[in-house]
Coordinates of C-alpha atoms and ligand atoms in Angstrom, one line a residue:
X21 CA 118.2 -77.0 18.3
X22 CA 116.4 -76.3 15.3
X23 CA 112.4 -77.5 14.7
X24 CA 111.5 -77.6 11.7
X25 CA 107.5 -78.7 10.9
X26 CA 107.0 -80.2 7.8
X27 CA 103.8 -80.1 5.9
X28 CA 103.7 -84.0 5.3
X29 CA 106.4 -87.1 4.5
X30 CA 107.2 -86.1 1.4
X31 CA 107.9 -82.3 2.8
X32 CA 110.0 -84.0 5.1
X33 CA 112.0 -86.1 3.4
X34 CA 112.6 -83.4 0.4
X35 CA 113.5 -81.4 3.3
X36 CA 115.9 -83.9 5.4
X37 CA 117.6 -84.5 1.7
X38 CA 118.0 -80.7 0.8
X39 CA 120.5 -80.9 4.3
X40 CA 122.3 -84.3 3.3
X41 CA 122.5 -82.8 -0.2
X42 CA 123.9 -79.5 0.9
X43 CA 126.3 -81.5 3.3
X44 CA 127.5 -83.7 0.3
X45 CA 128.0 -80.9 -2.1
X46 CA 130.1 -78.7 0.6
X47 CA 132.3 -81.9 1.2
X48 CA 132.2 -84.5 -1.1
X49 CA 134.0 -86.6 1.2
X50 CA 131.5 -86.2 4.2
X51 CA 131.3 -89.3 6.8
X52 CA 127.6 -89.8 6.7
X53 CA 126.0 -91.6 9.8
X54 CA 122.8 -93.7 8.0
X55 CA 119.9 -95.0 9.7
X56 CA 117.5 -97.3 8.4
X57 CA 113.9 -97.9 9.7
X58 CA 110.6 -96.8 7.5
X59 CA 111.3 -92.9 8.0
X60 CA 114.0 -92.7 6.3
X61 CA 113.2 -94.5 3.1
X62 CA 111.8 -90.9 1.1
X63 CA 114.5 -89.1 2.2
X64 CA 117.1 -91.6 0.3
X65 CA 114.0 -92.0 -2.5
X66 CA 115.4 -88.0 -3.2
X67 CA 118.7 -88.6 -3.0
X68 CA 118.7 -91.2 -5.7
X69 CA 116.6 -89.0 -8.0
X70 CA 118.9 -86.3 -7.4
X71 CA 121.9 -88.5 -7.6
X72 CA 120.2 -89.8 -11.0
X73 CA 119.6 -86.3 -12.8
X74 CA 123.5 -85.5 -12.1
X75 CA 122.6 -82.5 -9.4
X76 CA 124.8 -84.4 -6.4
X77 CA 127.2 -87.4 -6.1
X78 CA 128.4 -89.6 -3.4
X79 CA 131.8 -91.0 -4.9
X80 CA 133.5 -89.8 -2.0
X81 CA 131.3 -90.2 0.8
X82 CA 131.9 -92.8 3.3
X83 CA 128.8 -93.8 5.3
X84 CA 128.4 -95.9 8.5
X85 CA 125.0 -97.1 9.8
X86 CA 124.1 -97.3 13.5
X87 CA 123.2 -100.7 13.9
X88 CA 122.6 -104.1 12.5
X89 CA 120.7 -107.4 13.9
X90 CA 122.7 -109.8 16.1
X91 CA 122.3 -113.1 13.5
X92 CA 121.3 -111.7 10.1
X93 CA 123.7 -112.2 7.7
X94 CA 124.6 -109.1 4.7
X95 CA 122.2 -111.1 2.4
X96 CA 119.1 -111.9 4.9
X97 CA 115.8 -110.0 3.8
X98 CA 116.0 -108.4 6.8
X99 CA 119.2 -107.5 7.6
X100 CA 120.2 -103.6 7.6
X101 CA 122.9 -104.4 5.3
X102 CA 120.4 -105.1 2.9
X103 CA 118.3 -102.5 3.8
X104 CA 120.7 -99.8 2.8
X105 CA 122.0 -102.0 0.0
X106 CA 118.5 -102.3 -1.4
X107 CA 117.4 -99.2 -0.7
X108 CA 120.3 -96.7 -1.2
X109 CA 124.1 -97.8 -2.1
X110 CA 122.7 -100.0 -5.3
X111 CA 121.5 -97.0 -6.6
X112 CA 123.2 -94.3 -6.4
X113 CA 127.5 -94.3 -7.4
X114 CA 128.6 -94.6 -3.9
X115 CA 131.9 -96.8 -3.3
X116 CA 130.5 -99.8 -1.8
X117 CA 133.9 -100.7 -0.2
X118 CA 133.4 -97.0 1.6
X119 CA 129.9 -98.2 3.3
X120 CA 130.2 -99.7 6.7
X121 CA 127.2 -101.3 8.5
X122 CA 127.8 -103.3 12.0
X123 CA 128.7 -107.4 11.6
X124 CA 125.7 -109.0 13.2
X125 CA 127.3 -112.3 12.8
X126 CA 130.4 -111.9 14.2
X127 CA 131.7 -114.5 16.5
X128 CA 133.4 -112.3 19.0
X129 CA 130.4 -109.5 19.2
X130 CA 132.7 -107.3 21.8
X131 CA 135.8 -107.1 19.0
X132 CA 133.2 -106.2 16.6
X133 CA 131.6 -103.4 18.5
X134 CA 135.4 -102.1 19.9
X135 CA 136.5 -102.1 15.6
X136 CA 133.4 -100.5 14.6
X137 CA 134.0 -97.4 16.9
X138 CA 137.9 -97.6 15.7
X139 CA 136.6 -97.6 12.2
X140 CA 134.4 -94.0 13.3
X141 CA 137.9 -92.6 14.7
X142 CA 140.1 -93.5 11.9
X143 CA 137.2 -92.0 9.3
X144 CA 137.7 -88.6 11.9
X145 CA 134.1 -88.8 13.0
X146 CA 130.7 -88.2 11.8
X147 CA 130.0 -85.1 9.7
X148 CA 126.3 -86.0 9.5
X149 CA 124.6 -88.3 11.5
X150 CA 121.1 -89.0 10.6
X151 CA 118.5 -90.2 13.0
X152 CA 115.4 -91.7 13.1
X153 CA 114.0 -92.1 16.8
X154 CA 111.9 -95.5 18.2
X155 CA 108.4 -94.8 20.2
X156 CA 110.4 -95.6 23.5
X157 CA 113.4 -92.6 23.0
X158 CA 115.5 -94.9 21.2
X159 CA 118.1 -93.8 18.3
X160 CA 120.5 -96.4 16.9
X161 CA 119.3 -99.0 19.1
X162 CA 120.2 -97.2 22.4
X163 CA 117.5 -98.4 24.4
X164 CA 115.7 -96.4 27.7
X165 CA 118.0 -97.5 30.6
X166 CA 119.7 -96.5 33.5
X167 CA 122.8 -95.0 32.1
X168 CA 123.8 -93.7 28.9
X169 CA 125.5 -96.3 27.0
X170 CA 128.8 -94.3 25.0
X171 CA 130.1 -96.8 23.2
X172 CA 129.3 -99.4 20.4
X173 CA 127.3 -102.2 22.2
X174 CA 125.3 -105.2 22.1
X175 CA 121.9 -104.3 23.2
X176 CA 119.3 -106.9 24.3
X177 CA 116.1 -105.0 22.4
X178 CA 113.3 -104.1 24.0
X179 CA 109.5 -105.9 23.8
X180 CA 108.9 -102.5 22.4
X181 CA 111.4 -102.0 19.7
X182 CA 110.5 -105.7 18.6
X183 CA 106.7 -105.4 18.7
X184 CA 107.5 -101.9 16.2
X185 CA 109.3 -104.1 14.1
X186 CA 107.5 -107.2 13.8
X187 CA 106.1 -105.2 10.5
X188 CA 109.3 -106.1 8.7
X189 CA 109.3 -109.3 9.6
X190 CA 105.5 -110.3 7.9
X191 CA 104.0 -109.0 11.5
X192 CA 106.1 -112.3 13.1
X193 CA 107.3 -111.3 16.5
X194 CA 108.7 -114.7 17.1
X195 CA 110.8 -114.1 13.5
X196 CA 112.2 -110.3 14.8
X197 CA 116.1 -110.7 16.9
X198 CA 116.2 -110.3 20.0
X199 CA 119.7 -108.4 19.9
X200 CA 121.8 -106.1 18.1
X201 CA 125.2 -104.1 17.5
X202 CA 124.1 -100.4 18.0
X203 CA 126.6 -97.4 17.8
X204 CA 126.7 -95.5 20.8
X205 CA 125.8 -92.3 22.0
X206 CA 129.3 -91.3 22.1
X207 CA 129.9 -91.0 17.9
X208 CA 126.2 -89.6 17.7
X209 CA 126.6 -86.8 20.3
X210 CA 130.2 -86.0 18.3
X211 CA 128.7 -85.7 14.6
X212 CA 129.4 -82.4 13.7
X213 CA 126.0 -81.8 12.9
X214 CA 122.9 -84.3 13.7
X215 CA 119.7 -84.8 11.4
X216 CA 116.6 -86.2 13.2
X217 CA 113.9 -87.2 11.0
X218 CA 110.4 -88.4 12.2
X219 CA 106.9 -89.0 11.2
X220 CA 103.2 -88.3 12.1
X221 CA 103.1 -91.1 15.0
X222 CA 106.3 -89.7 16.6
X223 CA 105.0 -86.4 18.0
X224 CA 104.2 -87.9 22.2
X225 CA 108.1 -88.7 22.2
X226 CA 109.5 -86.0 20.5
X227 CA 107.9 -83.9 22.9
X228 CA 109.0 -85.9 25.8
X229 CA 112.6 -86.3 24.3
X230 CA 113.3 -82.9 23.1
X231 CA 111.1 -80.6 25.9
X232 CA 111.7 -83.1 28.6
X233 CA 114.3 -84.1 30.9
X234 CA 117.6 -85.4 29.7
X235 CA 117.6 -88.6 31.3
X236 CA 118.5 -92.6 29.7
X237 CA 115.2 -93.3 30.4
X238 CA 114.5 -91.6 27.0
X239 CA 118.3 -92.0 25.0
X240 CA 117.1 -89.2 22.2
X241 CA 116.6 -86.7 25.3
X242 CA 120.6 -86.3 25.3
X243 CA 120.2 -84.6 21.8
X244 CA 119.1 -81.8 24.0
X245 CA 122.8 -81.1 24.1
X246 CA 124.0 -81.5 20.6
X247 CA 125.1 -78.1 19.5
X248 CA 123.8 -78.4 15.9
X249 CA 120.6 -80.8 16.4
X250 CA 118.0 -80.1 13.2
X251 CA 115.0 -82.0 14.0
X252 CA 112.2 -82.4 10.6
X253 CA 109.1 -83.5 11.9
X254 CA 105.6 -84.0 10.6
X255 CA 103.6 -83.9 12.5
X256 CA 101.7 -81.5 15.1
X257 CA 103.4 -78.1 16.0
X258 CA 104.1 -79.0 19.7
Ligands
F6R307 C1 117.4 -97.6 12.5 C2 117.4 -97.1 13.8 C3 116.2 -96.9 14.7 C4 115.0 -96.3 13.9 C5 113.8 -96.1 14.8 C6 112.6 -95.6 14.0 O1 118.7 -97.8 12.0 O2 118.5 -96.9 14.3 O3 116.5 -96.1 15.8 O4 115.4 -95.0 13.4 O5 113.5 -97.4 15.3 O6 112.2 -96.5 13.1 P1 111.1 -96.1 12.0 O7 111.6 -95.1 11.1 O8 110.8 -97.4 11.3 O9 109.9 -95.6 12.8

């Protein structure tokens, strides 16, 4: 596991895109794991200035995201979908039909989740995954429990999770699903190389996950065992 302590966000996030980049450039047809979340959103800010000046290009990446809201449909506000729509894929000359986020709204949720981890194997697995990581240990939305959930799931989310995310939903718990399709650890733990990033407020649970126990109390505490885990942080030396 490498630490690396960045001086502020955007030292992280030029940092956390120097790895994506180099990835992309070494293998132009890398399977990128996405995450979505605030932390993320300077990190793919580079990439599209990058992307824009000519220096990389994803035409041949694929990418699959870790999770979407059960009941948001591709076009709600708040829907992941979006998210990466809005904040990544429409800008930058990625394949669209190559970008694979969960279906929240699928009728039969247990098909969906059993194709979305076929889709990983028939892709050959992550090269990258990228992580952000909840206050509670979570990644994807792997949630503290008693076991450690391998494959693609619905997960009931917890009061934590929603209260965090009641910000991107104008601050409306009431407004924020209570469930979603979350990969498992099972693809994360098997990406050929995993990129956690995290900001200033993350440092408790970083210590905890990383320096702690590996138990599903805290799901991010199994990265522990990841054999190429790069963790950019910045916050506190710890
Ligand atoms: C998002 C995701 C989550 C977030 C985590 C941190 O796709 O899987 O695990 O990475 O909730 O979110 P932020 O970055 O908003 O603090």
């Amino acid at each position: 596991m490498k630490i690396v302590f960045a001086r502020d966000y955007k030292d992280m996030s030029r940092k956390a895109a120097n790895i994506v980049s180099a990835q992309v450039i070494l293998k132009n047809d890398s399977v990128l794991g996405l995450a979505t979340g605030g932390t993320p959103l300077g990190l793919y800010a580079q990439l599209i200035e990058w992307q824009r000046k000519d220096d990389i290009s994803f035409r041949g990446v694929r990418s699959v995201n870790l999770d979407e809201y059960v009941g948001l449909s591709a076009e709600h506000p708040q829907s992941y979908r979006r998210y990466m729509n809005e904040s990544f894929f429409n800008r930058i000359d990625i394949d669209k039909a190559n970008t694979f986020v969960p279906d929240g709204t699928a009728e039969d949720l247990q098909a969906e989740c059993a194709a979305y981890d076929r889709r990983i194997e028939s892709l050959g697995g992550l090269d990258l995954q990228l992580l952000g990581i909840g206050h509670n240990g979570h990644i994807g939305f792997n949630e503290p429990g008693e076991d450690f959930r391998m494959n693609t799931h619905v997960v009931t989310l917890s009061e934590n999770t929603r209260r965090a995310n009641a910000r991107f939903f104008d601050g409306n718990m009431e407004l924020v699903p209570k469930q979603a399709v979350t990969m498992g650890l099972l693809h994360i733990m098997q990406a050929r190389r995993v990129l956690l990033v995290a900001g200033e407020d993350k440092r408790d649970i970083l210590l905890r996950a990383l320096r702690g126990p590996v138990t599903p109390k805290i799901p991010a505490s199994i990265l522990q065992l990841h054999a190429n885990l790069t963790v950019i942080c910045c916050c506190e030396p710890f």
